[in-house]
Amino acid sequence: SPVAQLSTSGTTSLCPDDSVLISAPAGGTAYLWNNGATSSSIMAGAAGDYFCTITYGNGCTASSDTIAVTLNSGQTVSIAASGPISFCQGGSVTLTASSPTVIWSNGSAAQSITVNTSGTYVVTPNAAGFCPGTKDSVIVTVFPTPTVSITGNTTICLGASTTLNASPGFSQYQWSGGQNTASVNVSSAGTYVVTATDVNGCTDRDTIQVSLLPVASTAISGNFSFCQGASTSISAGAGFSTYQWSTGANTQTINVTAGGTYTVTVTDANGCSGSTSQNLTVNPLP
């Protein structure tokens, strides 16, 4: 009996989930395929050899040729990263596809792309030999840059100190003076820098300038020697915010009737204080 020629609707090298239509010649009254099908055409989605026996109206039969169907898993494409795919803002990573002919989800057709923003990056092959749907993807995470700031008094009186505080919530602190706490106590003028690191390993830094104010300075004026039974007035310099004498008085000028050492502490508008003393002598009556 003659050999009937089968026909196909497309390639017989199939990708997963694909199939191909295999048809026997028309004109037969009955068809029997080797997979048990009895129609004139079958959809083949499994690998194997397909052939058919055709019966015609005159009772003659013909065997078809054989169509071999293969499954092609297709080449695979993959992404390799040049470093960590989670990093701090300002960093980047290069993603390289295993095939030189690809299309990336950001529109690039290069084999390698360098990215510095968060997102899912998908690469799809753009060449023969790859089954449709073959792709690979990488999720890139870019952590935002944290913000640290220093608060505290930027001017202090000579001999005093102040506390500088870095923003809370960081996992690590490093001050220019070597301290690793969130707050530091300083008593010197200068530039103070803190570098703070968050839980993602991202860092920020802030700088503050501290200056020193001089101590308040004054002199006591008046008569420092007077006769017994008399009195004298002594005064501290003008223009201070507060006065505090050793006698308990808090005025600029005090009246005294006894000899001894008198001390006054003055405070200026900046809150800086200073003290000075004066000895008074009482002369005996002749």
Coordinates of C-alpha atoms in Angstrom, one line a residue:
S1 CA 0.0 0.0 0.0
P2 CA 1.2 3.5 -0.7
V3 CA 2.7 5.7 2.0
A4 CA 0.5 8.7 2.9
Q5 CA 2.3 12.0 3.6
L6 CA 1.4 13.6 6.9
S7 CA 1.5 17.4 7.3
T8 CA 2.1 19.7 10.3
S9 CA 1.0 23.2 11.3
G10 CA 4.4 24.2 12.4
T11 CA 7.7 23.1 14.0
T12 CA 7.8 19.7 15.6
S13 CA 10.5 20.8 18.1
L14 CA 8.2 22.0 20.8
C15 CA 8.7 24.2 23.8
P16 CA 7.0 23.2 27.1
D17 CA 3.2 23.6 26.9
D18 CA 3.2 23.9 23.1
S19 CA 1.7 21.4 20.7
V20 CA 1.6 20.9 16.9
L21 CA -1.3 19.9 14.6
I22 CA -0.5 16.8 12.6
S23 CA -2.9 16.0 9.7
A24 CA -3.4 13.0 7.5
P25 CA -4.4 13.5 3.8
A26 CA -8.1 14.1 3.2
G27 CA -10.2 11.5 1.4
G28 CA -10.1 8.7 3.9
T29 CA -13.2 7.2 5.4
A30 CA -11.5 6.1 8.6
Y31 CA -8.3 7.0 10.4
L32 CA -6.4 5.2 13.1
W33 CA -3.4 6.9 14.7
N34 CA -0.8 5.0 16.7
N35 CA -1.9 6.9 19.8
G36 CA -5.5 5.6 19.4
A37 CA -7.0 8.7 17.9
T38 CA -9.5 8.2 15.0
S39 CA -9.8 11.8 13.7
S40 CA -8.1 13.0 10.5
S41 CA -5.9 15.4 12.6
I42 CA -4.4 15.3 16.0
M43 CA -2.8 17.8 18.4
A44 CA 0.5 16.4 19.5
G45 CA 2.0 17.9 22.6
A46 CA 4.1 15.0 23.8
A47 CA 7.4 13.8 22.4
G48 CA 7.2 10.7 20.2
D49 CA 6.7 9.3 16.8
Y50 CA 3.2 9.8 15.2
F51 CA 1.8 7.9 12.2
C52 CA -1.6 7.0 10.9
T53 CA -3.4 4.2 9.0
I54 CA -6.0 5.5 6.6
T55 CA -8.9 3.5 5.2
Y56 CA -10.5 4.6 1.9
G57 CA -14.0 3.9 0.6
N58 CA -12.9 1.1 -1.6
G59 CA -11.6 -0.7 1.4
C60 CA -8.0 -0.1 0.7
T61 CA -5.7 1.1 3.4
A62 CA -2.6 3.2 3.4
S63 CA 0.0 3.8 6.1
S64 CA 1.4 7.3 6.6
D65 CA 4.9 8.4 7.1
T66 CA 6.1 9.1 10.6
I67 CA 6.4 12.5 12.2
A68 CA 8.8 12.7 15.1
V69 CA 7.9 15.3 17.8
T70 CA 10.6 16.4 20.2
L71 CA 10.4 18.6 23.3
N72 CA 12.9 21.4 23.3
S73 CA 13.3 22.9 26.8
G74 CA 15.1 25.8 25.1
Q75 CA 18.2 27.5 26.2
T76 CA 17.9 29.2 29.6
V77 CA 18.9 32.7 30.3
S78 CA 20.1 33.8 33.7
I79 CA 21.3 37.0 35.5
A80 CA 24.6 37.4 37.3
A81 CA 25.1 40.4 39.7
S82 CA 28.5 42.0 40.2
G83 CA 27.8 42.5 43.9
P84 CA 25.1 42.8 46.5
I85 CA 21.6 43.5 45.0
S86 CA 20.7 45.4 48.2
F87 CA 22.7 48.5 48.9
C88 CA 22.6 52.1 50.1
Q89 CA 21.6 55.0 48.0
G90 CA 24.5 56.2 45.9
G91 CA 25.6 52.7 45.1
S92 CA 24.9 50.5 42.1
V93 CA 25.2 47.0 40.8
T94 CA 25.9 45.6 37.3
L95 CA 23.5 42.8 36.1
T96 CA 24.8 40.6 33.3
A97 CA 22.7 38.2 31.2
S98 CA 24.1 34.8 30.2
S99 CA 23.1 35.5 26.6
P100 CA 24.4 38.5 24.6
T101 CA 21.1 39.0 22.7
V102 CA 18.5 40.0 25.2
I103 CA 15.9 42.5 26.1
W104 CA 15.7 44.0 29.6
S105 CA 12.5 45.2 31.3
N106 CA 14.0 48.7 31.3
G107 CA 14.3 48.6 27.5
S108 CA 18.0 48.0 27.3
A109 CA 19.3 45.5 24.7
A110 CA 22.8 45.4 26.2
Q111 CA 24.1 42.2 27.8
S112 CA 25.0 44.1 31.0
I113 CA 23.1 46.9 32.6
T114 CA 24.2 49.0 35.7
V115 CA 21.3 49.9 38.0
N116 CA 21.0 52.2 41.0
T117 CA 17.3 52.2 41.7
S118 CA 15.0 49.7 43.4
G119 CA 12.9 47.4 41.2
T120 CA 12.5 44.1 39.6
Y121 CA 14.8 43.7 36.6
V122 CA 13.7 41.0 34.0
V123 CA 15.8 39.7 31.1
T124 CA 14.2 38.0 28.1
P125 CA 16.2 36.3 25.4
N126 CA 15.9 37.8 21.9
A127 CA 17.5 35.1 19.8
A128 CA 16.7 31.8 18.2
G129 CA 16.9 28.7 20.3
F130 CA 15.0 30.1 23.3
C131 CA 11.5 29.0 24.0
P132 CA 8.9 31.8 24.5
G133 CA 8.6 32.8 28.2
T134 CA 12.2 31.9 29.0
K135 CA 13.4 34.7 31.3
D136 CA 15.1 35.5 34.6
S137 CA 14.6 38.3 37.1
V138 CA 16.4 40.0 40.0
I139 CA 14.9 42.2 42.6
V140 CA 17.2 45.2 43.5
T141 CA 16.7 47.1 46.7
V142 CA 18.2 50.5 47.3
F143 CA 18.0 51.7 50.9
P144 CA 17.4 55.4 51.4
T145 CA 20.1 57.6 52.9
P146 CA 19.4 58.2 56.6
T147 CA 19.7 61.7 58.0
V148 CA 21.5 62.5 61.2
S149 CA 21.8 65.9 62.9
I150 CA 23.5 67.2 66.0
T151 CA 21.7 69.4 68.5
G152 CA 23.2 71.2 71.5
N153 CA 24.6 74.6 72.6
T154 CA 27.1 75.9 70.1
T155 CA 28.5 78.5 72.5
I156 CA 29.6 77.8 76.0
C157 CA 31.3 79.7 78.7
L158 CA 35.0 79.1 79.3
G159 CA 35.3 76.4 81.9
A160 CA 31.8 75.1 81.3
S161 CA 30.6 72.2 79.1
T162 CA 27.7 71.2 76.9
T163 CA 26.1 68.0 75.7
L164 CA 25.9 67.4 72.0
N165 CA 23.2 64.9 70.9
A166 CA 23.0 63.0 67.6
S167 CA 19.6 61.9 66.2
P168 CA 18.3 58.8 67.9
G169 CA 17.5 55.5 66.2
F170 CA 20.8 54.6 64.6
S171 CA 22.6 51.3 65.3
Q172 CA 26.1 52.9 65.5
Y173 CA 27.6 56.3 66.2
Q174 CA 31.2 57.5 65.7
W175 CA 32.3 60.9 66.8
S176 CA 35.4 62.7 65.6
G177 CA 36.7 62.6 69.2
G178 CA 36.5 58.7 69.2
Q179 CA 33.3 58.4 71.2
N180 CA 30.6 55.9 70.0
T181 CA 27.6 57.0 72.0
A182 CA 24.6 59.1 70.7
S183 CA 25.5 62.0 73.1
V184 CA 28.9 63.4 74.0
N185 CA 29.9 66.1 76.6
V186 CA 32.4 68.7 75.3
S187 CA 34.1 71.6 77.0
S188 CA 36.5 72.8 74.2
A189 CA 35.9 74.9 71.2
G190 CA 36.1 73.1 67.8
T191 CA 34.4 71.3 65.1
Y192 CA 32.6 68.1 66.1
V193 CA 31.6 65.5 63.6
V194 CA 29.4 62.4 64.0
T195 CA 28.9 59.6 61.6
A196 CA 25.8 57.5 62.2
T197 CA 25.0 54.0 60.7
D198 CA 21.5 52.6 60.4
V199 CA 20.3 49.0 60.5
N200 CA 20.9 48.7 56.7
G201 CA 24.5 49.7 57.0
C202 CA 23.8 53.1 55.4
T203 CA 25.6 56.1 56.9
D204 CA 25.2 59.9 57.2
R205 CA 27.2 62.5 59.0
D206 CA 26.7 65.9 60.5
T207 CA 29.0 68.7 61.8
I208 CA 28.6 71.3 64.5
Q209 CA 30.9 74.1 65.5
V210 CA 31.3 74.9 69.2
S211 CA 32.8 78.2 70.4
L212 CA 33.9 79.4 73.8
L213 CA 32.8 82.7 75.4
P214 CA 35.1 84.4 77.8
V215 CA 34.3 84.5 81.5
A216 CA 32.7 87.7 82.8
S217 CA 35.3 90.1 84.2
T218 CA 34.8 93.0 86.5
A219 CA 36.6 95.2 89.1
I220 CA 35.5 96.6 92.4
S221 CA 35.8 100.3 92.8
G222 CA 35.3 102.6 95.9
N223 CA 37.1 103.6 99.1
F224 CA 38.9 100.5 100.4
S225 CA 40.0 102.2 103.6
F226 CA 37.8 104.0 106.1
C227 CA 37.6 105.1 109.7
Q228 CA 36.2 103.0 112.4
G229 CA 32.5 103.8 113.0
A230 CA 32.1 105.1 109.4
S231 CA 31.1 103.2 106.2
T232 CA 32.0 103.1 102.6
S233 CA 30.4 102.1 99.3
I234 CA 32.0 99.7 96.8
S235 CA 30.7 98.9 93.4
A236 CA 31.2 96.2 90.7
G237 CA 31.3 97.2 87.0
A238 CA 28.1 98.1 85.2
G239 CA 26.2 96.2 82.5
F240 CA 26.0 92.8 84.0
S241 CA 22.8 90.8 84.2
T242 CA 23.2 89.7 87.9
Y243 CA 25.4 90.5 90.9
Q244 CA 26.0 88.3 93.8
W245 CA 28.1 89.6 96.8
S246 CA 29.6 87.5 99.5
T247 CA 27.4 89.5 101.9
G248 CA 24.3 88.1 100.1
A249 CA 23.5 91.4 98.4
N250 CA 22.6 91.3 94.7
T251 CA 23.0 94.9 93.7
Q252 CA 25.8 96.6 91.8
T253 CA 26.8 98.7 94.8
I254 CA 26.9 97.8 98.4
N255 CA 27.5 99.7 101.6
V256 CA 29.9 98.2 104.1
T257 CA 30.8 99.1 107.7
A258 CA 33.3 96.3 108.5
G259 CA 36.7 95.4 107.2
G260 CA 37.5 92.2 105.4
T261 CA 37.5 90.6 102.0
Y262 CA 34.4 91.2 99.8
T263 CA 33.8 89.1 96.8
V264 CA 31.3 89.7 94.0
T265 CA 30.3 87.3 91.2
V266 CA 28.8 88.8 88.1
T267 CA 26.9 87.2 85.2
D268 CA 26.8 88.7 81.7
A269 CA 24.2 88.5 79.1
N270 CA 25.6 85.3 77.7
G271 CA 25.2 83.6 81.1
C272 CA 29.0 83.6 81.7
S273 CA 30.1 84.4 85.2
G274 CA 33.3 85.7 86.9
S275 CA 34.3 86.7 90.4
T276 CA 36.7 89.2 91.9
S277 CA 37.5 90.1 95.5
Q278 CA 38.7 93.2 97.3
N279 CA 40.1 93.7 100.9
L280 CA 38.7 96.6 102.9
T281 CA 40.6 98.1 105.9
V282 CA 39.1 99.9 108.9
N283 CA 41.4 102.5 110.4
P284 CA 41.2 102.9 114.2
L285 CA 40.2 106.3 115.6
P286 CA 43.2 108.4 116.8

